[in-house]
Coordinates of C-alpha atoms and ligand atoms in Angstrom, one line a residue:
M1 CA 105.1 96.2 64.4
S2 CA 105.7 94.7 67.9
K3 CA 102.8 94.5 70.4
R4 CA 102.9 96.8 73.4
A5 CA 102.0 95.6 76.9
L6 CA 101.6 97.5 80.2
I7 CA 102.1 95.6 83.4
T8 CA 100.9 97.0 86.7
G9 CA 102.8 95.4 89.6
I10 CA 105.9 94.9 87.4
T11 CA 108.2 95.1 90.5
G12 CA 106.5 92.1 92.1
Q13 CA 107.1 88.4 91.7
D14 CA 104.7 87.8 88.8
G15 CA 105.4 91.1 87.1
S16 CA 109.1 90.3 86.8
Y17 CA 108.4 86.9 85.2
L18 CA 105.7 88.2 82.9
A19 CA 108.0 91.0 81.7
E20 CA 110.7 88.5 80.8
F21 CA 108.2 86.3 79.1
L22 CA 106.7 89.2 77.0
L23 CA 110.1 90.4 76.0
S24 CA 110.9 86.9 74.8
Q25 CA 107.7 87.1 72.7
G26 CA 109.0 90.3 71.1
Y27 CA 106.7 92.7 73.0
E28 CA 107.6 96.3 73.9
V29 CA 107.1 96.2 77.7
F30 CA 106.0 99.0 79.9
G31 CA 105.6 98.8 83.7
L32 CA 103.6 101.0 86.1
V33 CA 105.6 101.8 89.2
R34 CA 104.5 103.8 92.2
R35 CA 106.5 106.4 94.0
T36 CA 108.2 105.1 97.2
S37 CA 110.8 106.8 99.3
T38 CA 113.1 103.8 98.9
V39 CA 113.2 102.3 95.4
N40 CA 113.2 98.5 95.2
F41 CA 113.6 97.2 91.6
S42 CA 115.6 94.1 92.6
R43 CA 113.3 91.7 90.7
I44 CA 113.6 93.7 87.4
E45 CA 117.2 95.1 87.6
H46 CA 118.4 92.5 85.1
I47 CA 115.9 93.7 82.4
Q48 CA 115.6 97.4 83.3
D49 CA 117.3 98.5 80.1
Q50 CA 114.8 96.5 78.0
I51 CA 111.6 97.9 79.6
R52 CA 110.1 101.3 80.1
L53 CA 108.8 102.3 83.6
I54 CA 106.0 104.8 83.9
P55 CA 105.1 106.4 87.2
G56 CA 101.6 105.8 88.5
D57 CA 99.5 104.4 91.3
M58 CA 96.4 102.2 91.5
L59 CA 95.0 104.8 93.9
D60 CA 95.3 107.6 91.4
Q61 CA 92.9 107.6 88.5
T62 CA 94.7 110.4 86.6
S63 CA 98.0 108.6 86.7
L64 CA 96.4 105.5 85.2
Q65 CA 94.9 107.4 82.3
L66 CA 98.2 109.2 81.6
A67 CA 100.1 105.9 81.7
L68 CA 97.7 104.4 79.1
A69 CA 97.8 107.4 76.9
E70 CA 101.6 107.4 77.0
C71 CA 102.3 103.8 76.1
Q72 CA 99.2 103.0 74.1
P73 CA 99.2 99.3 74.9
H74 CA 97.5 96.5 73.1
E75 CA 97.4 94.5 76.3
V76 CA 97.2 95.5 80.0
Y77 CA 98.1 93.0 82.8
N78 CA 96.7 94.2 86.1
L79 CA 99.0 92.5 88.7
A80 CA 99.2 95.4 91.2
A81 CA 97.7 94.6 94.6
Q82 CA 98.2 94.6 98.3
S83 CA 98.7 90.9 98.0
F84 CA 99.6 89.7 101.5
V85 CA 96.5 88.1 103.1
Q86 CA 97.6 88.6 106.7
T87 CA 98.2 92.3 106.2
S88 CA 94.6 92.7 104.8
W89 CA 93.2 92.3 108.4
T90 CA 95.3 95.2 109.7
Q91 CA 94.9 97.3 106.6
P92 CA 91.4 96.3 105.3
V93 CA 90.5 99.7 103.8
F94 CA 93.8 100.2 102.0
T95 CA 93.6 96.7 100.7
G96 CA 90.1 97.3 99.4
D97 CA 91.2 100.6 97.8
V98 CA 94.2 99.1 95.9
T99 CA 93.1 95.5 95.3
A100 CA 89.4 96.1 94.6
L101 CA 88.7 99.7 93.6
G102 CA 92.0 99.9 91.8
V103 CA 90.6 97.4 89.2
T104 CA 87.7 99.7 88.5
R105 CA 90.0 102.7 88.1
L106 CA 92.1 100.9 85.6
L107 CA 89.1 99.4 83.7
D108 CA 87.5 102.8 83.5
A109 CA 90.7 104.4 82.2
I110 CA 90.9 101.7 79.5
R111 CA 87.2 102.3 78.5
H112 CA 87.9 106.0 78.0
V113 CA 91.4 105.9 76.5
D114 CA 91.1 102.9 74.2
P115 CA 88.3 100.2 74.6
D116 CA 90.1 97.9 72.2
I117 CA 92.9 97.2 74.8
R118 CA 92.8 93.7 76.1
F119 CA 92.8 93.4 79.9
Y120 CA 93.9 90.7 82.3
Q121 CA 92.8 90.7 86.0
A122 CA 94.9 88.8 88.5
S123 CA 92.1 87.0 90.4
S124 CA 92.9 84.5 93.1
S125 CA 92.0 81.2 94.6
E126 CA 91.5 83.1 97.9
M127 CA 88.1 84.0 96.4
F128 CA 87.0 80.4 97.1
G129 CA 88.0 80.6 100.8
K130 CA 85.8 78.3 102.7
V131 CA 85.4 76.1 99.7
R132 CA 82.0 75.1 98.4
E133 CA 83.3 72.4 96.1
V134 CA 86.5 70.2 95.7
P135 CA 88.3 70.8 93.5
Q136 CA 87.5 74.4 92.7
R137 CA 86.7 75.4 89.1
E138 CA 85.5 78.5 87.3
T139 CA 81.9 77.9 88.3
T140 CA 82.5 77.2 92.0
P141 CA 80.8 79.8 94.2
F142 CA 83.0 82.2 96.1
Y143 CA 83.3 82.4 99.9
P144 CA 86.2 84.7 100.7
R145 CA 87.7 84.5 104.2
S146 CA 89.8 87.7 104.4
P147 CA 89.6 91.3 103.4
Y148 CA 92.0 90.5 100.7
G149 CA 89.8 87.7 99.4
V150 CA 86.7 90.0 99.5
A151 CA 88.6 92.6 97.6
K152 CA 89.6 90.1 94.9
V153 CA 86.0 89.0 94.6
Y154 CA 85.1 92.6 93.8
G155 CA 88.0 92.8 91.3
H156 CA 86.7 89.6 89.6
W157 CA 83.1 90.8 89.3
I158 CA 84.0 94.3 88.1
T159 CA 86.1 92.7 85.4
V160 CA 83.1 90.5 84.3
N161 CA 80.8 93.5 84.6
Y162 CA 83.0 95.7 82.3
R163 CA 83.2 92.9 79.9
E164 CA 79.4 92.5 79.8
S165 CA 78.6 96.3 80.0
Y166 CA 81.1 97.7 77.6
D167 CA 82.1 94.7 75.5
L168 CA 85.7 95.0 76.7
H169 CA 88.1 92.1 76.1
A170 CA 88.5 91.7 79.9
T171 CA 89.6 88.3 81.3
S172 CA 89.9 87.1 84.9
G173 CA 92.6 84.5 85.6
I174 CA 91.8 82.7 88.9
L175 CA 95.3 81.7 89.8
F176 CA 96.1 79.3 92.7
N177 CA 99.3 79.9 94.8
H178 CA 102.4 80.2 92.7
E179 CA 105.9 80.6 94.0
S180 CA 109.5 81.0 93.0
P181 CA 112.9 82.2 94.2
R182 CA 111.5 85.7 93.7
R183 CA 108.6 85.2 96.1
G184 CA 108.3 87.8 98.9
I185 CA 109.9 86.6 102.1
E186 CA 106.6 87.0 104.0
F187 CA 104.8 84.2 102.1
V188 CA 105.1 80.8 103.6
T189 CA 107.0 78.9 100.9
R190 CA 109.8 81.5 100.7
K191 CA 109.8 82.0 104.5
V192 CA 110.4 78.2 104.8
T193 CA 113.0 77.9 102.0
Y194 CA 115.0 81.0 103.1
N195 CA 115.0 79.9 106.8
V196 CA 115.8 76.3 106.0
A197 CA 118.8 77.6 104.0
K198 CA 119.8 79.8 106.9
I199 CA 119.5 77.0 109.4
K200 CA 121.5 74.7 107.1
L201 CA 124.3 77.3 107.0
G202 CA 124.3 77.8 110.7
L203 CA 122.8 81.4 110.4
A204 CA 119.5 80.6 112.3
K205 CA 118.3 78.2 114.9
E206 CA 114.6 78.0 114.5
L207 CA 111.7 78.7 112.1
R208 CA 108.5 80.2 113.6
L209 CA 105.3 79.4 111.7
G210 CA 101.5 79.6 112.1
N211 CA 99.0 77.0 111.0
L212 CA 100.7 73.8 109.7
D213 CA 97.5 72.1 108.6
S214 CA 96.3 74.4 105.9
R215 CA 96.6 73.0 102.4
R216 CA 97.4 74.8 99.2
D217 CA 97.8 74.0 95.5
W218 CA 101.3 75.4 94.9
G219 CA 102.8 75.9 91.4
F220 CA 105.7 77.7 89.8
A221 CA 105.2 81.4 88.9
G222 CA 107.2 81.1 85.7
D223 CA 104.6 78.6 84.4
Y224 CA 101.7 80.7 85.5
V225 CA 102.6 83.9 83.7
R226 CA 102.5 81.9 80.4
A227 CA 98.9 81.2 81.2
M228 CA 98.1 84.9 81.6
W229 CA 99.5 85.7 78.2
L230 CA 97.6 82.7 76.6
M231 CA 94.4 84.1 78.0
L232 CA 94.8 87.4 76.2
Q233 CA 95.5 85.7 72.9
Q234 CA 92.0 84.1 72.8
D235 CA 89.4 85.7 70.5
T236 CA 86.9 85.8 73.4
P237 CA 87.5 87.0 76.9
D238 CA 86.6 84.5 79.7
D239 CA 87.6 83.3 83.2
F240 CA 90.1 80.5 83.7
V241 CA 91.3 78.6 86.8
V242 CA 95.1 78.0 86.7
A243 CA 96.4 75.4 89.2
T244 CA 98.3 72.2 89.4
G245 CA 95.4 70.0 90.6
E246 CA 97.5 68.8 93.6
T247 CA 97.3 70.0 97.2
H248 CA 99.9 69.8 100.0
S249 CA 99.8 70.9 103.6
V250 CA 102.2 73.4 105.2
E251 CA 103.6 70.5 107.2
E252 CA 104.4 68.6 104.0
L253 CA 106.1 71.8 102.6
V254 CA 108.2 71.9 105.8
T255 CA 109.0 68.2 105.6
V256 CA 110.1 68.4 101.9
A257 CA 112.3 71.5 102.6
F258 CA 114.1 70.1 105.7
D259 CA 114.5 66.7 104.2
Y260 CA 116.2 68.2 101.2
V261 CA 119.0 69.6 103.3
G262 CA 119.2 66.5 105.5
L263 CA 117.5 67.9 108.7
D264 CA 114.5 66.9 110.8
W265 CA 112.0 69.7 110.9
H266 CA 110.7 68.8 114.4
E267 CA 113.9 70.1 115.8
Y268 CA 113.6 73.6 114.4
V269 CA 109.9 74.5 113.7
V270 CA 108.1 76.4 116.5
Q271 CA 104.4 77.3 116.2
D272 CA 103.8 80.9 117.0
P273 CA 100.3 82.4 117.4
R274 CA 101.5 85.6 115.8
F275 CA 101.3 83.9 112.4
M276 CA 97.8 82.5 112.9
R277 CA 95.0 84.2 111.0
P278 CA 91.6 85.4 112.3
A279 CA 89.9 83.2 109.6
E280 CA 91.8 80.5 107.7
V281 CA 91.4 79.0 104.2
D282 CA 91.8 75.4 105.1
L283 CA 92.0 73.7 101.7
L284 CA 92.6 74.8 98.1
V285 CA 92.9 72.6 95.1
G286 CA 92.1 73.7 91.6
D287 CA 90.8 72.0 88.5
P288 CA 92.8 73.4 85.6
S289 CA 91.1 71.3 82.9
K290 CA 89.5 74.3 81.2
A291 CA 92.9 76.0 80.9
G292 CA 94.3 72.7 79.5
Q293 CA 91.6 72.3 76.9
V294 CA 91.1 75.9 75.8
L295 CA 94.6 77.4 76.3
G296 CA 96.7 74.2 75.9
W297 CA 98.3 75.2 79.2
E298 CA 99.8 72.8 81.8
P299 CA 102.2 73.2 84.6
R300 CA 105.8 72.1 84.1
V301 CA 107.4 72.3 87.5
T302 CA 106.4 69.8 90.3
F303 CA 105.9 70.8 94.0
K304 CA 109.1 69.1 95.0
Q305 CA 111.1 70.6 92.2
L306 CA 109.8 74.0 93.1
I307 CA 110.8 73.8 96.8
Q308 CA 114.2 72.4 95.9
M309 CA 114.8 75.1 93.3
M310 CA 113.9 77.8 95.9
I311 CA 116.2 76.2 98.6
D312 CA 119.1 76.0 96.0
E313 CA 118.6 79.7 95.2
D314 CA 118.4 80.7 98.8
L315 CA 121.6 78.7 99.7
R316 CA 123.3 80.5 96.8
L317 CA 122.1 83.9 97.9
L318 CA 123.2 83.4 101.5
E319 CA 126.5 81.9 100.6
S320 CA 127.4 84.9 98.4
G321 CA 126.7 87.2 101.4
G322 CA 123.2 88.3 100.0
K323 CA 120.0 88.8 101.9
A324 CA 116.3 88.4 100.9
S325 CA 115.1 91.8 99.7
Ligands
NDP1 P1 103.6 90.9 94.8 O1 103.1 91.3 96.2 O2 104.9 90.3 94.6 O3 103.5 92.2 93.9 C1 102.5 93.2 94.0 C2 102.8 94.3 93.1 O4 101.8 95.3 93.2 C3 104.2 95.1 93.4 O5 104.8 95.4 92.1 C4 103.7 96.3 94.0 O6 104.6 97.4 93.9 C5 102.4 96.6 93.3 N1 101.5 97.5 93.9 C6 101.0 97.5 95.2 N2 100.2 98.5 95.5 C7 100.3 99.3 94.4 C8 99.7 100.6 94.1 N3 98.9 101.3 94.9 N4 99.9 101.1 92.8 C9 100.8 100.5 91.9 N5 101.4 99.3 92.2 C10 101.1 98.7 93.4 O7 102.4 90.0 94.2 P2 102.6 88.7 93.1 O8 103.5 89.1 92.1 O9 102.8 87.5 93.9 O10 101.1 88.7 92.6 C11 100.7 89.4 91.5 C12 99.1 89.6 91.5 O11 98.5 88.3 91.4 C13 98.6 90.3 92.7 O12 97.4 91.0 92.3 C14 98.1 89.1 93.6 O13 97.1 89.5 94.5 C15 97.7 88.1 92.5 N6 97.7 86.7 92.9 C16 98.9 86.2 93.3 C17 99.0 84.8 93.5 C18 100.3 84.2 93.9 O14 100.3 83.1 94.4 N7 101.5 84.9 93.8 C19 97.9 83.9 93.3 C20 96.7 84.6 92.8 C21 96.6 86.0 92.6 P3 105.7 97.8 95.0 O15 106.9 97.0 94.5 O16 105.8 99.2 94.9 O17 105.2 97.3 96.3
GDR2 P1 98.2 82.7 100.9 O1 99.7 82.6 101.0 O2 97.6 83.3 102.1 O3 97.6 81.4 100.4 O4 98.0 83.9 99.8 P2 100.7 82.5 102.3 O5 102.0 81.9 101.8 O6 100.8 83.7 103.0 O7 100.0 81.4 103.3 C1 99.7 80.1 102.9 C2 99.2 79.3 104.1 O8 100.3 79.1 105.0 C3 99.9 79.3 106.3 N1 101.0 79.7 107.2 C4 101.7 80.8 107.0 N2 101.7 81.8 106.1 C5 102.6 82.8 106.3 N3 102.6 83.7 105.3 N4 103.5 82.8 107.3 C6 103.6 81.8 108.2 O9 104.4 81.9 109.1 C7 102.7 80.7 108.1 N5 102.4 79.6 108.8 C8 101.4 79.0 108.2 C9 98.8 80.4 106.1 O10 98.0 80.5 107.3 C10 98.1 79.9 104.9 O11 97.1 79.0 105.2 C11 98.9 83.8 98.6 C12 99.1 85.3 98.1 O12 100.1 85.3 97.1 C13 97.8 85.9 97.6 O13 98.1 87.2 97.0 C14 97.2 85.0 96.6 O14 96.0 85.5 96.1 C15 97.0 83.6 97.1 O15 98.3 83.1 97.6 C16 96.5 82.6 96.1

């Protein structure tokens, strides 16, 4: 009998890679999708006939219970969130409702429908914020710097609390930034690679960015979904940092991207205060040694390979007359 998994956030970057990965492992894959006036399934179109989509919303407790009862999963991966940090300042309450309280709704639904379900929570390096320690590991104290980061801290601790209160197999993966050609256009890596491709093809003249000094630990999303699955295969639920252990500034990202297409970034990049944040996370770099030792996980794609892969895909997309969706 094949295992069944329910993925919330299946239409997002990670959801689409995780669905592909679980299908390759022989799972029956279900995805929770919320009702929107315009449907956007572009990231899962290619696998839509192999998965089952169930309507539901992280804001609606009943819909979560019905979804669990319908698909009776062995594993639930909670990837749904308002995930864009900048938006969390203009929509702080909504962000808290989906990204923080949504986790409690789902955990509580699991507890009532089937407490044997294994649960993965998509926690984030944004919880470390103004970092207390370098590199950051599972035991580093949190100091979030945005309403999003605060919401993720809540999601993390409610996962730990349900594990300890009700003995649920509930695991929190503290993932550092991970990117891909399917990354949303609002995030800095994809914004850079998409606009570099446009500039290279003569379709744009400049790239407007915010803070070029912040540093991130950027990996490839395809590598990171494998870590999520490995976490739920462990006998004991736990917390794991997933990262590359390398950090790069936004300026380095821009340099690698423009260099790849033979252009000088100084001629195109304009700093724009609209993209500055009220409070910034200056430096993130993770220590993935626990994930290495316990899960046998390690990243396969380097920073440079990642950026080049994304530019290649964006050039292909634009040359075929496509647009980022
Ligand atoms: P995306 O923004 O690409 O995807 C978010 C998903 O959540 C979408 O499928 C979206 O659906 C869904 N969603 C949002 N609100 C609701 C709701 N109310 N009910 C149901 N579904 C909802 O995020 P990523 O794939 O990049 O990230 C996945 C998860 O991992 C998120 O929780 C994110 O915060 C977290 N994370 C991401 C990291 C990264 O670097 N990518 C790093 C660390 C953590 P819709 O298509 O309808 O908008
Ligand atoms: P982040 O990702 O906030 O780390 O959250 P993002 O790519 O948005 O920002 C990274 C850094 O780049 C700086 N930056 C800009 N960012 C954006 N989006 N647009 C710009 O024009 C720009 N210019 C500079 C930012 O200030 C920041 O320092 C991502 C999300 O996926 C979260 O959901 C996830 O939890 C964390 O990664 C880990």
